[in-house]
Amino acid sequence: MKYRQAYFDEPLLFEKFDGETEPLPEGLVPKALERKSLELPNIPENDVVRHFVRLSEMSFGIDTGFYPLGSCTMKYNPKFTEELAALPEASRIHPCQDESTVQGALRLMYELQQMLRSIAGMDAVTLQPAAGAAGEFTGLLLAKAYHEDRGEQRTQVIVPDTAHGTNFASAAMAGYEVVEIPSKEGLVDLDALKTALNSKTLAFMLTNPNTLGIFEPEILEIADTVHDSGALIYYDGANLNAIMGKTSPGRMNFDIVHFNLHKTFATPHGGGGPGAGPVGVKEPLESYLPVPAIRQDGNEFKLDYDKPKTIGKVHSWYGNFGMFVRAYAYILRMGGDGLTKASERAVLNANYLRFRLQKVLDLPYQELRKHEFVLSCAKLKERGLRAADVAKRLMDFGFHPPTVYFPHLVDEALMIEPTETESKETLDSFADAIDEILAESPDVLKSAPHNTAVSRVDEVLAARNPILSWRMWQEQKKAGGEKPQ
Amino acid sequence: MLDALGIASVDELFKDIPESVRINGLTLPAGISEAEVVAKVRKVLGANKTPEKLPSFLGAGIYDHFIPAAVRAIQSRSEFYTSYTPYQPEISQGVLQALFEYQSMMCELTGMDAANTSMYDWATALGEAALMAHRIHGGKEFVVGRAMGRERLQVLRSYASGVGLKIKMVEFDANTGQLDLDMLKSQVGPDTCGVYFENPNFFGVFEEKVDEIRSLVPSVLVVGANPLSLAITKPPGEYGADIVIGEGQGLGNPPSYGGPLLGVFAVKKEHIRAMPGRIIGMTNDAKGKRAFCMTLQTREQHIRRQKATSNICTNEALVSIASTAYIAVLGGRGLRKLAVENMTAARDLARNINHLRRFKAPMFKSAHFNEFTVRSKIPYSRVHRELLRRGLHGGLSLEDRFPELGHVALFATTDVHGENERERIIKALGAIE
Ligand SMILES: Cc1ncc(COP(=O)(O)O)c(C=O)c1O
């Protein structure tokens, strides 16, 4: 399938601005605070709708085409879960409502916690963190509270070089020094880990399978080694889609785990969010979980703020409830058997695509992968090409590109995660496209994409000369500064 | 596919998972049909009481406004909602332009130059603002007005704990409900990296002495605002704010039991490189056409890792897009009209409640936006129960949050209330013995 994305020379809403701000009624707003003018557009609804429909046509979602963005688990987002989340009984309830009037919401959250507990093999779950990174931050605050409760001040968090950027950043935000350890053959180097571990180590953060898609077979030794030093081991749940029903973070002796409901449990990514990043812990950490906890008392559900050891709160209310409704419905639909099959199919799809693509691009490290794999485009450098060129050209074939340049230890990385919801035909057409692209002349790739709304975007100019709002742009135009048009 | 891989079953693809960590499937019940799931989830959620059945006067940062159908239609375009973060700009121009428009609208409302595409919510926006103030100024103390949501304060403490920021409180004036400026003076010192106050504050009260507050703050000034109120009140940028944050949920998004929300985060130009979160910039494509892309990414975790300005990755982009659509559908004039109507309705409701024998509203002598304090002569928990019995949900009790205020609750009213709901609450309150 060749692809041609729509293009509209669509003005900014602000370019349709018409002046006139009406004066405020006398004596309503205190004089010192009165606002005289508000320069927001006034446009007929019909034109607003057209504007956004055109913008949507210059966008690309899972519903548009294959989206093998590694580490992001872009699986199909079932439509019925959208309908459920939009019901007034889900969307119009207020977080401060009397508990007796939101028993449905509390039950749903309670049961979702139980489901996640059981999938991950953990003892307790909080739904509060709003995304994976917020889950990491929460998890580290839990680890900190746990150690401090034992009179220990620990100052370091260990992270492997394959880890996602958020692991490093979350550790820093929680106030810890980050110690990065190198991998060996794409796996945790136990010796390097042992050298890095000491009485100052708060936690070791790991995802398994790791970001190369390789399962860490020595996981129990790794966990034991971490525990021997008194530290905790944290599971980045971004890759949970590979292992459901086969193993679990709990079984692998992880102490803390976050889930990405917007990856594993099929809630949509919304052009960047919202997501949801619940956190599960083993029993010794339960008392530190954020408030409120949800308790079941006979047939009634209650919010419990009476947790003297809690770390407090990481979100205004209970987390992204709209995502809980979707994930809950998805898990019910799939069931235990369906989730296990989802992982099996995700791994099968990834290995099939890996098998097809390793013939044409390099696959560093071992062959067998879980739900994703990372190819290197390093050998294309001799033709003057980079991973980004392949990625950009893929768009012309109607595919969203894979993740590029991550994980860092693979040179010119293309990180590919097909997910379980894709057919063999789709995988084959993607592999065919890569075959075709690699046979094309380098110029075609370097000037790609050709069939998207715009051609290659000048990101360097954007950073050198930041125009971040209509207001900044108007100022620049007045000052006669650099482009854009 | 199994044949191509030369294997007999998928089990072989899991042989790298050692027996010692294996589990044999999940203990969850088996899957059920879509129809069955829909029936089950509807049944579970059916136990919730929506404002249709139980008109509610809750606010406290989360507001149930009427949402025009066009907003949901726009937000439901699946090219938007099933896409990921727009890392690849060429194929994502629509999402990028919509987010640039969101940033532009937030800048206009707040009087700032730049905005990010969202934080998780108001509370985490506050946490991030405090960390940013610390990055800019270096000081180890962050001063906040006490007339703020308890939840925000708790989240702020979580965010501040990492770098060891000390949170210092400034009381409100018992008479006006506004910031106690003498206390502000005494709390601010050389180690104060920033000061935060809300306008309108948690009591719905407008802080009027904004220029005086600015003059007392030698470092970063962070203002929290209900974005709707900014349609009719002076943008904080005009009184010298460095960072403006707020809760954007009310702009076209339902309360959803408190999430997803929308953390608004806007700053002055000189601070853009210290900002957290995704930012969209305007640029050109290779052929000179106007184009948009994520920019200043060297601040972010995927590039800067532990030196990043924040750990945020997934944010609330779709909520931002819905808010953009909402503001566009209402238009600047419509937004202003809505703000005027909500404020007027709240003022009138407060007056009517104030006429009742057992109540005083508002208890503070200040102008207020769409919510206000109600003081009762009897414990508010009793009032609350009586209202529930009459099929109404009253405001949020402040008895445990601000015990010194006595039997006080915070009532909000919005455009989802007609005269009918407002008359009912006045009558019900009047009938309480
Ligand atoms: C491996 C990994 N860890 C953590 C995260 C962060 O999750 P989120 O984007 O939900 O904050 C991601 C998301 O991209 C990821 O791929």
mmCIF file of C-alpha atoms in Angstrom, chain A residues 122-443:
data_model
loop_
_atom_site.group_PDB
_atom_site.id
_atom_site.type_symbol
_atom_site.label_atom_id
_atom_site.label_comp_id
_atom_site.label_asym_id
_atom_site.label_seq_id
_atom_site.Cartn_x
_atom_site.Cartn_y
_atom_site.Cartn_z
ATOM 1 C CA MET A 122 2.095 -8.241 43.611
ATOM 2 C CA ASP A 123 0.343 -7.721 46.951
ATOM 3 C CA ALA A 124 -1.126 -4.224 46.698
ATOM 4 C CA VAL A 125 -1.782 -1.644 44.009
ATOM 5 C CA THR A 126 -2.372 2.111 43.869
ATOM 6 C CA LEU A 127 -3.973 3.571 40.762
ATOM 7 C CA GLN A 128 -2.971 7.149 41.471
ATOM 8 C CA PRO A 129 0.053 7.923 39.224
ATOM 9 C CA ALA A 130 -1.067 9.500 35.955
ATOM 10 C CA ALA A 131 1.519 7.831 33.683
ATOM 11 C CA GLY A 132 4.485 5.488 33.673
ATOM 12 C CA ALA A 133 6.990 8.141 34.665
ATOM 13 C CA ALA A 134 4.747 9.236 37.531
ATOM 14 C CA GLY A 135 4.621 5.581 38.561
ATOM 15 C CA GLU A 136 8.415 5.437 38.634
ATOM 16 C CA PHE A 137 8.595 8.570 40.741
ATOM 17 C CA THR A 138 5.962 7.151 43.101
ATOM 18 C CA GLY A 139 7.794 3.838 43.294
ATOM 19 C CA LEU A 140 11.029 5.527 44.247
ATOM 20 C CA LEU A 141 9.293 7.611 46.919
ATOM 21 C CA LEU A 142 7.916 4.333 48.278
ATOM 22 C CA ALA A 143 11.390 2.810 48.321
ATOM 23 C CA LYS A 144 12.694 5.903 50.073
ATOM 24 C CA ALA A 145 9.956 5.738 52.730
ATOM 25 C CA TYR A 146 10.643 2.048 53.219
ATOM 26 C CA HIS A 147 14.358 2.563 53.804
ATOM 27 C CA GLU A 148 13.904 5.652 55.950
ATOM 28 C CA ASP A 149 11.456 3.760 58.109
ATOM 29 C CA ARG A 150 14.310 1.368 58.770
ATOM 30 C CA GLY A 151 16.588 4.236 59.677
ATOM 31 C CA GLU A 152 18.520 4.057 56.432
ATOM 32 C CA GLN A 153 19.514 6.975 54.243
ATOM 33 C CA ARG A 154 20.310 5.726 50.778
ATOM 34 C CA THR A 155 21.427 8.039 48.002
ATOM 35 C CA GLN A 156 21.826 6.128 44.745
ATOM 36 C CA VAL A 157 19.618 4.475 42.158
ATOM 37 C CA ILE A 158 21.162 2.033 39.684
ATOM 38 C CA VAL A 159 19.894 1.972 36.118
ATOM 39 C CA PRO A 160 21.162 -0.147 33.217
ATOM 40 C CA ASP A 161 22.291 1.566 30.012
ATOM 41 C CA THR A 162 19.330 0.033 28.178
ATOM 42 C CA ALA A 163 16.814 1.864 30.398
ATOM 43 C CA HIS A 164 14.271 4.394 29.256
ATOM 44 C CA GLY A 165 15.041 8.075 29.855
ATOM 45 C CA THR A 166 12.265 8.385 32.401
ATOM 46 C CA ASN A 167 14.036 5.926 34.745
ATOM 47 C CA PHE A 168 17.026 8.255 34.996
ATOM 48 C CA ALA A 169 14.883 11.371 35.274
ATOM 49 C CA SER A 170 12.520 9.911 37.868
ATOM 50 C CA ALA A 171 15.448 8.887 40.053
ATOM 51 C CA ALA A 172 16.896 12.388 39.825
ATOM 52 C CA MET A 173 13.511 13.965 40.630
ATOM 53 C CA ALA A 174 13.197 11.772 43.689
ATOM 54 C CA GLY A 175 16.546 13.188 44.808
ATOM 55 C CA TYR A 176 18.871 10.326 43.936
ATOM 56 C CA GLU A 177 22.214 10.097 42.242
ATOM 57 C CA VAL A 178 21.938 7.909 39.148
ATOM 58 C CA VAL A 179 24.500 5.156 38.680
ATOM 59 C CA GLU A 180 24.410 3.752 35.166
ATOM 60 C CA ILE A 181 25.765 0.276 34.549
ATOM 61 C CA PRO A 182 26.831 -1.073 31.153
ATOM 62 C CA SER A 183 25.207 -4.161 29.657
ATOM 63 C CA LYS A 184 26.980 -7.285 28.526
ATOM 64 C CA GLU A 185 25.696 -8.922 25.359
ATOM 65 C CA GLY A 186 22.508 -6.911 25.708
ATOM 66 C CA LEU A 187 21.841 -8.185 29.219
ATOM 67 C CA VAL A 188 22.468 -6.967 32.745
ATOM 68 C CA ASP A 189 26.113 -7.558 33.597
ATOM 69 C CA LEU A 190 25.890 -9.156 37.027
ATOM 70 C CA ASP A 191 29.478 -8.217 37.861
ATOM 71 C CA ALA A 192 28.878 -4.609 36.955
ATOM 72 C CA LEU A 193 25.727 -4.668 39.051
ATOM 73 C CA LYS A 194 27.591 -6.151 42.016
ATOM 74 C CA THR A 195 30.269 -3.489 41.728
ATOM 75 C CA ALA A 196 27.701 -0.726 41.632
ATOM 76 C CA LEU A 197 25.596 -2.035 44.533
ATOM 77 C CA ASN A 198 26.434 -0.921 48.036
ATOM 78 C CA SER A 199 24.815 0.226 51.238
ATOM 79 C CA LYS A 200 23.919 3.512 49.558
ATOM 80 C CA THR A 201 21.810 1.864 46.861
ATOM 81 C CA LEU A 202 18.118 2.616 47.162
ATOM 82 C CA ALA A 203 16.946 0.546 44.224
ATOM 83 C CA PHE A 204 17.825 -1.039 40.916
ATOM 84 C CA MET A 205 15.416 -0.248 38.068
ATOM 85 C CA LEU A 206 14.908 -2.758 35.316
ATOM 86 C CA THR A 207 12.419 -3.795 32.702
ATOM 87 C CA ASN A 208 12.205 -7.437 31.698
ATOM 88 C CA PRO A 209 12.207 -8.195 28.814
ATOM 89 C CA ASN A 210 14.570 -5.264 28.514
ATOM 90 C CA THR A 211 14.294 -2.542 25.907
ATOM 91 C CA LEU A 212 16.117 -4.713 23.369
ATOM 92 C CA GLY A 213 13.241 -7.165 23.728
ATOM 93 C CA ILE A 214 15.540 -9.714 25.359
ATOM 94 C CA PHE A 215 14.427 -11.586 28.444
ATOM 95 C CA GLU A 216 16.929 -11.377 31.309
ATOM 96 C CA PRO A 217 17.347 -15.059 32.166
ATOM 97 C CA GLU A 218 19.362 -14.406 35.323
ATOM 98 C CA ILE A 219 16.575 -12.362 36.814
ATOM 99 C CA LEU A 220 16.414 -14.290 40.093
ATOM 100 C CA GLU A 221 20.158 -13.913 40.644
ATOM 101 C CA ILE A 222 19.827 -10.242 39.815
ATOM 102 C CA ALA A 223 16.999 -9.812 42.337
ATOM 103 C CA ASP A 224 18.893 -11.778 44.998
ATOM 104 C CA THR A 225 22.013 -9.714 44.455
ATOM 105 C CA VAL A 226 20.053 -6.496 44.798
ATOM 106 C CA HIS A 227 18.261 -7.717 47.920
ATOM 107 C CA ASP A 228 21.540 -8.887 49.478
ATOM 108 C CA SER A 229 22.709 -5.302 49.516
ATOM 109 C CA GLY A 230 19.500 -4.230 51.217
ATOM 110 C CA ALA A 231 18.251 -2.427 48.108
ATOM 111 C CA LEU A 232 14.926 -2.915 46.347
ATOM 112 C CA ILE A 233 14.323 -3.908 42.749
ATOM 113 C CA TYR A 234 11.919 -1.915 40.585
ATOM 114 C CA TYR A 235 10.090 -3.222 37.528
ATOM 115 C CA ASP A 236 9.415 -0.768 34.719
ATOM 116 C CA GLY A 237 6.155 -2.238 33.439
ATOM 117 C CA ALA A 238 6.398 -0.749 29.970
ATOM 118 C CA ASN A 239 7.186 -4.218 28.642
ATOM 119 C CA LEU A 240 4.553 -6.209 30.484
ATOM 120 C CA ASN A 241 2.823 -6.994 27.201
ATOM 121 C CA ALA A 242 5.468 -9.653 26.551
ATOM 122 C CA ILE A 243 4.947 -11.848 29.573
ATOM 123 C CA MET A 244 1.363 -11.941 30.800
ATOM 124 C CA GLY A 245 0.472 -15.421 31.989
ATOM 125 C CA LYS A 246 4.055 -16.625 31.397
ATOM 126 C CA THR A 247 5.797 -14.972 34.318
ATOM 127 C CA SER A 248 5.167 -11.932 36.457
ATOM 128 C CA PRO A 249 7.189 -9.218 38.162
ATOM 129 C CA GLY A 250 6.119 -10.691 41.496
ATOM 130 C CA ARG A 251 7.354 -14.123 40.496
ATOM 131 C CA MET A 252 10.647 -12.573 39.392
ATOM 132 C CA ASN A 253 11.010 -11.128 42.910
ATOM 133 C CA PHE A 254 10.520 -7.495 42.009
ATOM 134 C CA ASP A 255 9.438 -5.331 44.937
ATOM 135 C CA ILE A 256 7.770 -2.496 43.048
ATOM 136 C CA VAL A 257 6.232 -2.316 39.586
ATOM 137 C CA HIS A 258 4.415 0.253 37.526
ATOM 138 C CA PHE A 259 1.872 -0.566 34.843
ATOM 139 C CA ASN A 260 1.180 1.484 31.746
ATOM 140 C CA LEU A 261 -2.537 1.092 31.162
ATOM 141 C CA HIS A 262 -1.995 3.020 27.917
ATOM 142 C CA LYS A 263 0.321 0.296 26.671
ATOM 143 C CA THR A 264 -0.532 -3.141 27.993
ATOM 144 C CA PHE A 265 -4.216 -2.510 28.656
ATOM 145 C CA ALA A 266 -5.183 -0.872 25.382
ATOM 146 C CA THR A 267 -6.185 2.591 26.522
ATOM 147 C CA PRO A 268 -5.490 5.110 23.742
ATOM 148 C CA HIS A 269 -2.465 7.412 23.793
ATOM 149 C CA GLY A 270 -4.376 10.535 22.764
ATOM 150 C CA GLY A 271 -1.536 12.162 20.813
ATOM 151 C CA GLY A 272 0.689 11.983 23.901
ATOM 152 C CA GLY A 273 -1.717 11.275 26.749
ATOM 153 C CA PRO A 274 -3.634 10.787 28.984
ATOM 154 C CA GLY A 275 -2.329 7.480 30.225
ATOM 155 C CA ALA A 276 -2.319 5.862 33.637
ATOM 156 C CA GLY A 277 0.610 4.438 35.612
ATOM 157 C CA PRO A 278 -0.658 2.371 38.571
ATOM 158 C CA VAL A 279 1.984 0.996 40.940
ATOM 159 C CA GLY A 280 2.054 -2.432 42.555
ATOM 160 C CA VAL A 281 4.154 -3.414 45.563
ATOM 161 C CA LYS A 282 4.982 -6.380 47.738
ATOM 162 C CA GLU A 283 3.525 -6.471 51.213
ATOM 163 C CA PRO A 284 6.413 -4.771 53.095
ATOM 164 C CA LEU A 285 5.808 -1.603 51.067
ATOM 165 C CA GLU A 286 2.025 -1.518 51.253
ATOM 166 C CA SER A 287 1.761 0.826 54.223
ATOM 167 C CA TYR A 288 3.604 3.578 52.310
ATOM 168 C CA LEU A 289 1.231 3.685 49.326
ATOM 169 C CA PRO A 290 -0.441 7.028 48.516
ATOM 170 C CA VAL A 291 -3.700 8.077 50.137
ATOM 171 C CA PRO A 292 -6.491 7.351 49.857
ATOM 172 C CA ALA A 293 -6.547 3.554 49.764
ATOM 173 C CA ILE A 294 -9.772 1.936 48.594
ATOM 174 C CA ARG A 295 -11.191 -0.506 51.109
ATOM 175 C CA GLN A 296 -13.980 -2.995 50.851
ATOM 176 C CA ASP A 297 -16.174 -3.228 53.897
ATOM 177 C CA GLY A 298 -18.825 -5.845 53.336
ATOM 178 C CA ASN A 299 -20.674 -4.695 50.261
ATOM 179 C CA GLU A 300 -19.482 -1.133 50.597
ATOM 180 C CA PHE A 301 -16.385 0.607 49.315
ATOM 181 C CA LYS A 302 -14.579 3.358 51.184
ATOM 182 C CA LEU A 303 -11.733 5.781 50.716
ATOM 183 C CA ASP A 304 -9.239 5.395 53.539
ATOM 184 C CA TYR A 305 -6.986 8.344 54.368
ATOM 185 C CA ASP A 306 -5.845 6.906 57.652
ATOM 186 C CA LYS A 307 -2.409 5.675 56.622
ATOM 187 C CA PRO A 308 0.184 7.121 58.977
ATOM 188 C CA LYS A 309 3.133 5.917 56.904
ATOM 189 C CA THR A 310 1.866 7.038 53.512
ATOM 190 C CA ILE A 311 4.095 8.986 51.130
ATOM 191 C CA GLY A 312 1.096 11.307 50.621
ATOM 192 C CA LYS A 313 -0.229 12.078 47.173
ATOM 193 C CA VAL A 314 1.127 12.116 43.616
ATOM 194 C CA HIS A 315 -2.038 13.277 41.820
ATOM 195 C CA SER A 316 -4.874 15.604 42.845
ATOM 196 C CA TRP A 317 -7.399 12.809 43.195
ATOM 197 C CA TYR A 318 -7.361 9.090 42.459
ATOM 198 C CA GLY A 319 -5.577 9.067 39.105
ATOM 199 C CA ASN A 320 -6.920 8.980 35.570
ATOM 200 C CA PHE A 321 -10.270 7.352 36.233
ATOM 201 C CA GLY A 322 -11.348 7.527 32.586
ATOM 202 C CA MET A 323 -8.455 5.208 31.758
ATOM 203 C CA PHE A 324 -9.426 2.843 34.586
ATOM 204 C CA VAL A 325 -12.845 2.328 33.038
ATOM 205 C CA ARG A 326 -11.275 1.438 29.686
ATOM 206 C CA ALA A 327 -8.638 -0.883 31.142
ATOM 207 C CA TYR A 328 -11.170 -2.600 33.395
ATOM 208 C CA ALA A 329 -13.476 -3.269 30.435
ATOM 209 C CA TYR A 330 -10.548 -4.464 28.335
ATOM 210 C CA ILE A 331 -9.375 -6.913 30.998
ATOM 211 C CA LEU A 332 -12.904 -8.286 31.453
ATOM 212 C CA ARG A 333 -13.219 -8.760 27.708
ATOM 213 C CA MET A 334 -9.861 -10.496 27.377
ATOM 214 C CA GLY A 335 -9.954 -12.528 30.568
ATOM 215 C CA GLY A 336 -6.929 -14.373 31.931
ATOM 216 C CA ASP A 337 -6.819 -16.613 28.882
ATOM 217 C CA GLY A 338 -7.121 -13.718 26.457
ATOM 218 C CA LEU A 339 -4.329 -11.730 28.071
ATOM 219 C CA THR A 340 -2.029 -14.743 27.972
ATOM 220 C CA LYS A 341 -2.859 -15.197 24.302
ATOM 221 C CA ALA A 342 -2.238 -11.515 23.709
ATOM 222 C CA SER A 343 1.294 -11.888 25.046
ATOM 223 C CA GLU A 344 1.842 -15.033 22.998
ATOM 224 C CA ARG A 345 0.668 -13.354 19.846
ATOM 225 C CA ALA A 346 2.669 -10.186 20.569
ATOM 226 C CA VAL A 347 5.810 -12.287 20.912
ATOM 227 C CA LEU A 348 5.006 -14.348 17.841
ATOM 228 C CA ASN A 349 4.385 -11.236 15.752
ATOM 229 C CA ALA A 350 7.619 -9.664 16.933
ATOM 230 C CA ASN A 351 9.684 -12.746 16.229
ATOM 231 C CA TYR A 352 8.146 -13.235 12.820
ATOM 232 C CA LEU A 353 8.895 -9.662 11.841
ATOM 233 C CA ARG A 354 12.361 -9.952 13.369
ATOM 234 C CA PHE A 355 12.928 -13.107 11.288
ATOM 235 C CA ARG A 356 11.959 -11.266 8.113
ATOM 236 C CA LEU A 357 13.934 -8.118 8.815
ATOM 237 C CA GLN A 358 17.146 -9.600 10.173
ATOM 238 C CA LYS A 359 17.806 -10.734 6.604
ATOM 239 C CA VAL A 360 18.191 -7.143 5.511
ATOM 240 C CA LEU A 361 19.275 -5.212 8.590
ATOM 241 C CA ASP A 362 21.564 -6.150 11.459
ATOM 242 C CA LEU A 363 20.162 -7.655 14.617
ATOM 243 C CA PRO A 364 22.704 -7.161 17.382
ATOM 244 C CA TYR A 365 22.723 -9.759 20.188
ATOM 245 C CA GLN A 366 20.705 -12.950 20.412
ATOM 246 C CA GLU A 367 17.897 -13.869 18.020
ATOM 247 C CA LEU A 368 15.050 -14.794 20.270
ATOM 248 C CA ARG A 369 13.101 -11.729 21.316
ATOM 249 C CA LYS A 370 9.961 -11.125 23.237
ATOM 250 C CA HIS A 371 7.423 -8.464 22.142
ATOM 251 C CA GLU A 372 9.894 -6.157 20.391
ATOM 252 C CA PHE A 373 13.329 -6.078 18.810
ATOM 253 C CA VAL A 374 15.965 -3.552 17.852
ATOM 254 C CA LEU A 375 17.702 -3.458 14.495
ATOM 255 C CA SER A 376 20.806 -1.491 13.644
ATOM 256 C CA CYS A 377 21.006 0.614 10.496
ATOM 257 C CA ALA A 378 24.731 1.233 11.041
ATOM 258 C CA LYS A 379 25.708 -0.506 7.836
ATOM 259 C CA LEU A 380 23.638 1.993 5.845
ATOM 260 C CA LYS A 381 26.072 4.706 6.847
ATOM 261 C CA GLU A 382 28.391 3.699 4.020
ATOM 262 C CA ARG A 383 25.591 4.700 1.651
ATOM 263 C CA GLY A 384 25.256 7.979 3.502
ATOM 264 C CA LEU A 385 22.033 6.886 5.186
ATOM 265 C CA ARG A 386 20.860 6.861 8.756
ATOM 266 C CA ALA A 387 18.100 5.127 10.704
ATOM 267 C CA ALA A 388 16.036 8.309 10.516
ATOM 268 C CA ASP A 389 16.079 8.150 6.701
ATOM 269 C CA VAL A 390 14.546 4.685 6.720
ATOM 270 C CA ALA A 391 12.034 5.857 9.308
ATOM 271 C CA LYS A 392 11.024 8.888 7.274
ATOM 272 C CA ARG A 393 10.664 6.856 4.077
ATOM 273 C CA LEU A 394 8.412 4.337 5.827
ATOM 274 C CA MET A 395 5.773 7.036 6.169
ATOM 275 C CA ASP A 396 5.437 7.165 2.395
ATOM 276 C CA PHE A 397 4.275 3.565 2.564
ATOM 277 C CA GLY A 398 1.602 4.363 5.134
ATOM 278 C CA PHE A 399 3.458 3.101 8.189
ATOM 279 C CA HIS A 400 4.247 4.988 11.323
ATOM 280 C CA PRO A 401 8.010 4.690 11.822
ATOM 281 C CA PRO A 402 9.486 2.589 14.603
ATOM 282 C CA THR A 403 11.207 4.264 17.545
ATOM 283 C CA VAL A 404 14.587 5.578 16.405
ATOM 284 C CA TYR A 405 17.922 5.981 18.228
ATOM 285 C CA PHE A 406 16.757 4.142 21.335
ATOM 286 C CA PRO A 407 18.032 2.141 23.183
ATOM 287 C CA HIS A 408 21.296 4.040 23.012
ATOM 288 C CA LEU A 409 23.627 1.074 23.031
ATOM 289 C CA VAL A 410 22.552 0.047 19.546
ATOM 290 C CA ASP A 411 24.065 2.250 16.866
ATOM 291 C CA GLU A 412 21.448 3.683 14.476
ATOM 292 C CA ALA A 413 18.664 1.841 16.241
ATOM 293 C CA LEU A 414 15.228 1.030 14.861
ATOM 294 C CA MET A 415 13.087 -0.313 17.696
ATOM 295 C CA ILE A 416 10.133 -2.289 16.416
ATOM 296 C CA GLU A 417 7.106 -3.462 18.400
ATOM 297 C CA PRO A 418 4.300 -4.808 16.236
ATOM 298 C CA THR A 419 1.890 -5.830 19.078
ATOM 299 C CA GLU A 420 -0.573 -8.718 18.992
ATOM 300 C CA THR A 421 -3.349 -6.897 17.173
ATOM 301 C CA GLU A 422 -1.676 -6.945 13.752
ATOM 302 C CA SER A 423 -2.221 -9.538 11.055
ATOM 303 C CA LYS A 424 0.489 -11.441 9.191
ATOM 304 C CA GLU A 425 -0.479 -9.498 6.056
ATOM 305 C CA THR A 426 0.313 -6.233 7.770
ATOM 306 C CA LEU A 427 3.627 -7.532 9.080
ATOM 307 C CA ASP A 428 4.547 -8.822 5.625
ATOM 308 C CA SER A 429 3.635 -5.571 3.941
ATOM 309 C CA PHE A 430 5.815 -3.710 6.429
ATOM 310 C CA ALA A 431 8.748 -6.046 5.837
ATOM 311 C CA ASP A 432 8.202 -5.757 2.080
ATOM 312 C CA ALA A 433 8.293 -1.996 2.391
ATOM 313 C CA ILE A 434 11.627 -2.140 4.208
ATOM 314 C CA ASP A 435 13.000 -4.452 1.518
ATOM 315 C CA GLU A 436 11.865 -2.017 -1.125
ATOM 316 C CA ILE A 437 13.214 1.016 0.721
ATOM 317 C CA LEU A 438 16.641 -0.516 1.178
ATOM 318 C CA ALA A 439 16.851 -1.056 -2.579
ATOM 319 C CA GLU A 440 15.992 2.563 -3.346
ATOM 320 C CA SER A 441 18.488 5.234 -4.203
ATOM 321 C CA PRO A 442 19.774 7.098 -1.144
ATOM 322 C CA ASP A 443 18.414 10.403 -2.466
#
